[in-house]
Coordinates of N, CA and C in Angstrom, one line a residue:
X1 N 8.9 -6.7 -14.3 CA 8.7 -5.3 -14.2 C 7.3 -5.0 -13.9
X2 N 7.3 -4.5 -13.2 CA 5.3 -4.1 -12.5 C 5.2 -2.8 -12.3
X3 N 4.6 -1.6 -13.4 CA 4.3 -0.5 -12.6 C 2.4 0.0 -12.6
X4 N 2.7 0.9 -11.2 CA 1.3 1.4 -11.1 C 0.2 2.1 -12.5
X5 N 0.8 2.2 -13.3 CA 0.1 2.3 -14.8 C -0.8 1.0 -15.3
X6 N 0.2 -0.1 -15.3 CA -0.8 -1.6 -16.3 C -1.5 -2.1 -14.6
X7 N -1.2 -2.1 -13.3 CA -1.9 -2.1 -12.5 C -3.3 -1.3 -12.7
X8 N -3.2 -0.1 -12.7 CA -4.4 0.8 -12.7 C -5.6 0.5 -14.0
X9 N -4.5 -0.1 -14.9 CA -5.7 -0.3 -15.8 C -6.7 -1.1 -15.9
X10 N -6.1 -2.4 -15.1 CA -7.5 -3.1 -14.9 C -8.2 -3.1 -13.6
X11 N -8.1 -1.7 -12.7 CA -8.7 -1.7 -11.2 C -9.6 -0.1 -11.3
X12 N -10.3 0.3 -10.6 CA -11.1 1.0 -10.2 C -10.3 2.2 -9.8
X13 N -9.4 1.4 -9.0 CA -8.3 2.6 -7.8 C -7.2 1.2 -7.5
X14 N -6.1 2.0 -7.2 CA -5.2 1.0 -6.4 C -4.9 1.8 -5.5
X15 N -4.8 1.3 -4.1 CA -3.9 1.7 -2.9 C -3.0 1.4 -2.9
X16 N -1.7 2.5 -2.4 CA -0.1 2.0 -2.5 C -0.3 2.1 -0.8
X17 N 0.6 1.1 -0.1 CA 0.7 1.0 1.1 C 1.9 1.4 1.6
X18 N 2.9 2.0 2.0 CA 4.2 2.6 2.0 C 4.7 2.1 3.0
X19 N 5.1 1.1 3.7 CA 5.5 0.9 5.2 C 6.7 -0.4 5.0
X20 N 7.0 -0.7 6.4 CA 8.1 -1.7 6.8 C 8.3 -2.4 7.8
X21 N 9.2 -3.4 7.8 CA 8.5 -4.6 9.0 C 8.9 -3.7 10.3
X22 N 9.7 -3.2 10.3 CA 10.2 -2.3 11.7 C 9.3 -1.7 12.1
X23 N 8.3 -0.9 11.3 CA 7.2 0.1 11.6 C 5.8 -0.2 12.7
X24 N 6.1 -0.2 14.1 CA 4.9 -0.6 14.4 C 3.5 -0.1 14.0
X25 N 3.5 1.2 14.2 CA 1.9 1.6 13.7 C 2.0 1.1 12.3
X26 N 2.4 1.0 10.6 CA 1.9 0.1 9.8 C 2.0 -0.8 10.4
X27 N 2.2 -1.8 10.9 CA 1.8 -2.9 11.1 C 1.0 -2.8 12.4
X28 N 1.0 -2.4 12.9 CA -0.5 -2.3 13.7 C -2.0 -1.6 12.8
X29 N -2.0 -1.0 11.7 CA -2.6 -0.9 10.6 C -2.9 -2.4 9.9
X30 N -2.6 -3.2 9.5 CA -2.5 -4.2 8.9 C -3.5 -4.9 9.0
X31 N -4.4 -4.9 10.0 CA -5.7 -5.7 10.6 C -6.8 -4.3 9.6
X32 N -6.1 -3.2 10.0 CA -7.4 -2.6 8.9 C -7.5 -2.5 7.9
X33 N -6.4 -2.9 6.7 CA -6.0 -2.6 5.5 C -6.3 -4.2 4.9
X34 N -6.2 -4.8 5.8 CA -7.1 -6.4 5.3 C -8.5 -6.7 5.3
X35 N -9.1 -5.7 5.9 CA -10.5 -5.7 6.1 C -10.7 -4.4 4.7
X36 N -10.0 -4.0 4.5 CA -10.3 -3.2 3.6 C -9.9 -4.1 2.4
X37 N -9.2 -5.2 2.1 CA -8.8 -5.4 1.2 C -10.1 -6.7 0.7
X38 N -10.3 -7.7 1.8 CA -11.3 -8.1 1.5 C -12.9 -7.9 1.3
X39 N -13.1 -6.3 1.6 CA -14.6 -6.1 1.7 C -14.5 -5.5 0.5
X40 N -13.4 -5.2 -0.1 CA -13.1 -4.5 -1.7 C -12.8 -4.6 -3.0
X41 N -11.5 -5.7 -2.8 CA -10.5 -6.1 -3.7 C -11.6 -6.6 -5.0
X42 N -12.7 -7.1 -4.7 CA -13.2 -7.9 -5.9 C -13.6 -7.2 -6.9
X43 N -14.3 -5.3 -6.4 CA -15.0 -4.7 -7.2 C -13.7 -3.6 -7.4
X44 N -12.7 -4.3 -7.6 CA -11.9 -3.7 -8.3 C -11.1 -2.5 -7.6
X45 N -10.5 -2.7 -6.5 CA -9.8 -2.3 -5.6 C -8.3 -2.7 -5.4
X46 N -7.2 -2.2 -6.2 CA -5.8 -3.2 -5.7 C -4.9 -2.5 -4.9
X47 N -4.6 -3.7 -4.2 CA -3.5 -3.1 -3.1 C -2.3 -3.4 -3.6
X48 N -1.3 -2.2 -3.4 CA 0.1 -2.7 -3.5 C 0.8 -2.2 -2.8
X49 N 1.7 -3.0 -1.3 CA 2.5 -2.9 -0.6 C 3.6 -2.3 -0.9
X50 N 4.4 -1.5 -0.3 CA 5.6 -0.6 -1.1 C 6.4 -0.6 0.3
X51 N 7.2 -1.8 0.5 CA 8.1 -1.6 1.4 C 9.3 -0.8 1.9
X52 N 9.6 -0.3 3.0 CA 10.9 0.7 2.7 C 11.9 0.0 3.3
X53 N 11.9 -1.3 3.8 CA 13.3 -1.9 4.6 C 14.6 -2.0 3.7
X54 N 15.2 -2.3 4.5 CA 16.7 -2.9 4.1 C 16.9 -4.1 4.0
X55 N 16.0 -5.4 5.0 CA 16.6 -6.5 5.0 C 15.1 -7.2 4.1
X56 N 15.9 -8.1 3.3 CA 14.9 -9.0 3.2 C 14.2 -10.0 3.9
X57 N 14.8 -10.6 4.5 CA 14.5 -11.6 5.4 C 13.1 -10.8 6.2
X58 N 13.7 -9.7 7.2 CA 12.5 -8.7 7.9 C 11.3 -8.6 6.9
X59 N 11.7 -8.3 6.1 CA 10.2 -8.0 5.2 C 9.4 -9.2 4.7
X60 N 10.2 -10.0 3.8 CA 9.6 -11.2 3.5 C 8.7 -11.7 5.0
X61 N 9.6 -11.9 6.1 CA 8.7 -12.4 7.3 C 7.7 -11.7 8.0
X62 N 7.7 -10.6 8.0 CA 6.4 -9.7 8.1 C 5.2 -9.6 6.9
X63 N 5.3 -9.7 5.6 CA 4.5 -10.6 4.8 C 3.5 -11.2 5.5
X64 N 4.2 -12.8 5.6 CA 3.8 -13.9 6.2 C 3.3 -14.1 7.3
X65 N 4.0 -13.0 8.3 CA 2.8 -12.9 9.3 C 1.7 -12.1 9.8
X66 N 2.1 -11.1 8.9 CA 0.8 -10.1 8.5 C -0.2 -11.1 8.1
X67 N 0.0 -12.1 6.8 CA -1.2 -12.1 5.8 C -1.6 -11.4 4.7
X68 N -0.5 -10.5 4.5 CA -1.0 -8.8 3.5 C -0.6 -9.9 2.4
X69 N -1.6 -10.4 1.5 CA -1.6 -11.7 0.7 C -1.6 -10.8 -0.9
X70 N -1.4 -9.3 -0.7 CA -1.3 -8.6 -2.5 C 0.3 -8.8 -2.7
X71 N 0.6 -8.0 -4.3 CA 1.1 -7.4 -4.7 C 2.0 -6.7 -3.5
X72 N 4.1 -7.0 -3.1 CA 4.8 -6.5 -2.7 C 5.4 -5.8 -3.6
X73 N 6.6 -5.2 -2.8 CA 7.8 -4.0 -4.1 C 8.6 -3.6 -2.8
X74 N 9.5 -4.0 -3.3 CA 10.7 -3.1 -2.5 C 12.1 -3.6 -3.3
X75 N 12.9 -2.3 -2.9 CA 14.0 -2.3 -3.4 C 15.0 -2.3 -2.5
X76 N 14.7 -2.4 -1.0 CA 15.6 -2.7 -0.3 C 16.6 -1.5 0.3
X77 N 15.8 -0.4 0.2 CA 16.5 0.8 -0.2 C 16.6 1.7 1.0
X78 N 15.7 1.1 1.7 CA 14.5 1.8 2.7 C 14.4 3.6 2.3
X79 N 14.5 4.5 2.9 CA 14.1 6.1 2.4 C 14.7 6.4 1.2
X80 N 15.7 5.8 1.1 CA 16.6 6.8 0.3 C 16.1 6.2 -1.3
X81 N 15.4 4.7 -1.3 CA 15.3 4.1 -2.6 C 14.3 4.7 -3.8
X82 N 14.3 4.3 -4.3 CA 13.9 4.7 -5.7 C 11.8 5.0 -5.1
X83 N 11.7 4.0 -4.5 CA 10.1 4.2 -4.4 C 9.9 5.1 -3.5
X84 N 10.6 5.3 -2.1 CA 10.4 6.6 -1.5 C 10.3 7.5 -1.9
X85 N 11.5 7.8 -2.7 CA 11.8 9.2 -3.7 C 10.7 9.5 -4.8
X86 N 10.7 8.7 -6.0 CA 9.7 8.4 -6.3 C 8.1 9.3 -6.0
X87 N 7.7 8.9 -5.2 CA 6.6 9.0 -4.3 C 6.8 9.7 -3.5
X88 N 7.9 10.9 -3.3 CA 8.3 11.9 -2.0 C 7.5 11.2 -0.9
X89 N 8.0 9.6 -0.3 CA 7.3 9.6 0.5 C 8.6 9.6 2.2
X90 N 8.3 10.6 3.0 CA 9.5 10.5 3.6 C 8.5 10.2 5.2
X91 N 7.7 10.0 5.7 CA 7.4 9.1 6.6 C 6.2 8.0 6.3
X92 N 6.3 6.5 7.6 CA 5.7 5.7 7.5 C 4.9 5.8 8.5
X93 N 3.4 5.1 8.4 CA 2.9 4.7 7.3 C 2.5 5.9 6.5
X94 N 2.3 5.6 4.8 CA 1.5 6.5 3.9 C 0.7 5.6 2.9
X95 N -0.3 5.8 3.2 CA -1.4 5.8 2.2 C -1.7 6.5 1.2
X96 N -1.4 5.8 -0.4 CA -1.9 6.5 -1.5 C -3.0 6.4 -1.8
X97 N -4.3 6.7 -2.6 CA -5.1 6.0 -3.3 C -5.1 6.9 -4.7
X98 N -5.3 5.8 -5.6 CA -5.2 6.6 -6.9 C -6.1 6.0 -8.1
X99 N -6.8 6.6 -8.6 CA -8.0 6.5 -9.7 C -7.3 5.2 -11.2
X100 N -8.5 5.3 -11.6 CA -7.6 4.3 -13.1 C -7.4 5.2 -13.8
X101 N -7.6 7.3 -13.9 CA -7.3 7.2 -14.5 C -5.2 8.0 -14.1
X102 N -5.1 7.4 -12.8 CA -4.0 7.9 -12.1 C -3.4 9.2 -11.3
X103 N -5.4 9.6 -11.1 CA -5.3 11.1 -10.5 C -5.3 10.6 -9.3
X104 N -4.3 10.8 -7.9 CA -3.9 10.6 -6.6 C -5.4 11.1 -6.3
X105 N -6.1 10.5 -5.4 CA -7.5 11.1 -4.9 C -7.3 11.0 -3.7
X106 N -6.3 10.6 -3.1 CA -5.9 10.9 -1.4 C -4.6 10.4 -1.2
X107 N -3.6 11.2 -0.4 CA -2.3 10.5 0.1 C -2.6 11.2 1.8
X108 N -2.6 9.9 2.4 CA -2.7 10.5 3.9 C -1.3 9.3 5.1
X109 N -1.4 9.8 6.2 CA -0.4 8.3 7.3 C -1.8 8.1 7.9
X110 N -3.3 8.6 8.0 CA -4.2 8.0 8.2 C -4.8 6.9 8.1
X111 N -5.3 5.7 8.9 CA -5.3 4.5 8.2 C -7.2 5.3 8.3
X112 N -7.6 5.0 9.0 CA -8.9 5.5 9.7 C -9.5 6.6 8.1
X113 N -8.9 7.2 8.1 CA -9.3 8.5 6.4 C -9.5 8.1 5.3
X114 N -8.1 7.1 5.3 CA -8.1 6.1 3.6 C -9.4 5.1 4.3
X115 N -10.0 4.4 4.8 CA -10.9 3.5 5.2 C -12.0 4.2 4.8
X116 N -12.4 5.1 5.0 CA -13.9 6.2 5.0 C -13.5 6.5 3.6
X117 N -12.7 6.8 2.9 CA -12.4 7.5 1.7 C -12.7 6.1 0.5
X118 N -12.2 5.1 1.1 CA -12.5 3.9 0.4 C -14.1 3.7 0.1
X119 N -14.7 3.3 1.3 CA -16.1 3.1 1.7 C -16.9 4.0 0.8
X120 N -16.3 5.0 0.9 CA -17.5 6.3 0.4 C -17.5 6.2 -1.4
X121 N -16.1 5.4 -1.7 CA -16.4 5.5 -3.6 C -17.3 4.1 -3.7
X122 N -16.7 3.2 -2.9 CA -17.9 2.2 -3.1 C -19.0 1.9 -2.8

């Protein structure tokens, strides 16, 4: 069981990443959200991928050839599943970012906004 609560407690901010292997633009994001993840992750930055697909196989394989080497989640649900709803998140991509102490400090489909918005706390 993993939620964004014992995540947050030992990070600065965690990004939730909302996307799916089908999705071209997230995954054409993917080159910037790894640059984001390595110029950050150490001073306490976590990323967590929040898939919306249906198949596992699609997703697990997009993983792997992304490189998106955090923290996955999916329920396999795609829109209708619990973390969409959850997170009213009804298009892809979405970017969360959210504080330790769990205050949302930005939800945007901007990859380019969460980048500058990152940059600027660090």
């Amino acid at each position: 069981m993993v939620s964004v609560k014992t995540i947050r407690a030992s990070n600065k901010y965690v990004l939730l990443d909302f996307w799916a292997s089908w999705c071209a633009p997230c995954r054409a994001n993917n080159p910037a959200l790894l640059e984001l993840y390595e110029k950050f992750h150490a001073q306490k930055l976590e990323f967590v991928g929040i898939s919306l697909d249906t198949d596992k196989n699609s997703w697990i394989k997009a993983i792997k050839a992304d490189q998106t080497n955090w923290l996955h989640l999916s329920d396999l649900k795609g829109m209708t599943g619990k973390y969409a709803v959850t997170f009213n998140t009804q298009t892809i991509p979405t970017y969360m970012l959210i504080d330790s102490s769990g205050k949302l400090i930005l939800n945007t489909h901007d990859m380019k906004e969460m980048s500058d918005k990152v940059a600027s706390l660090f």
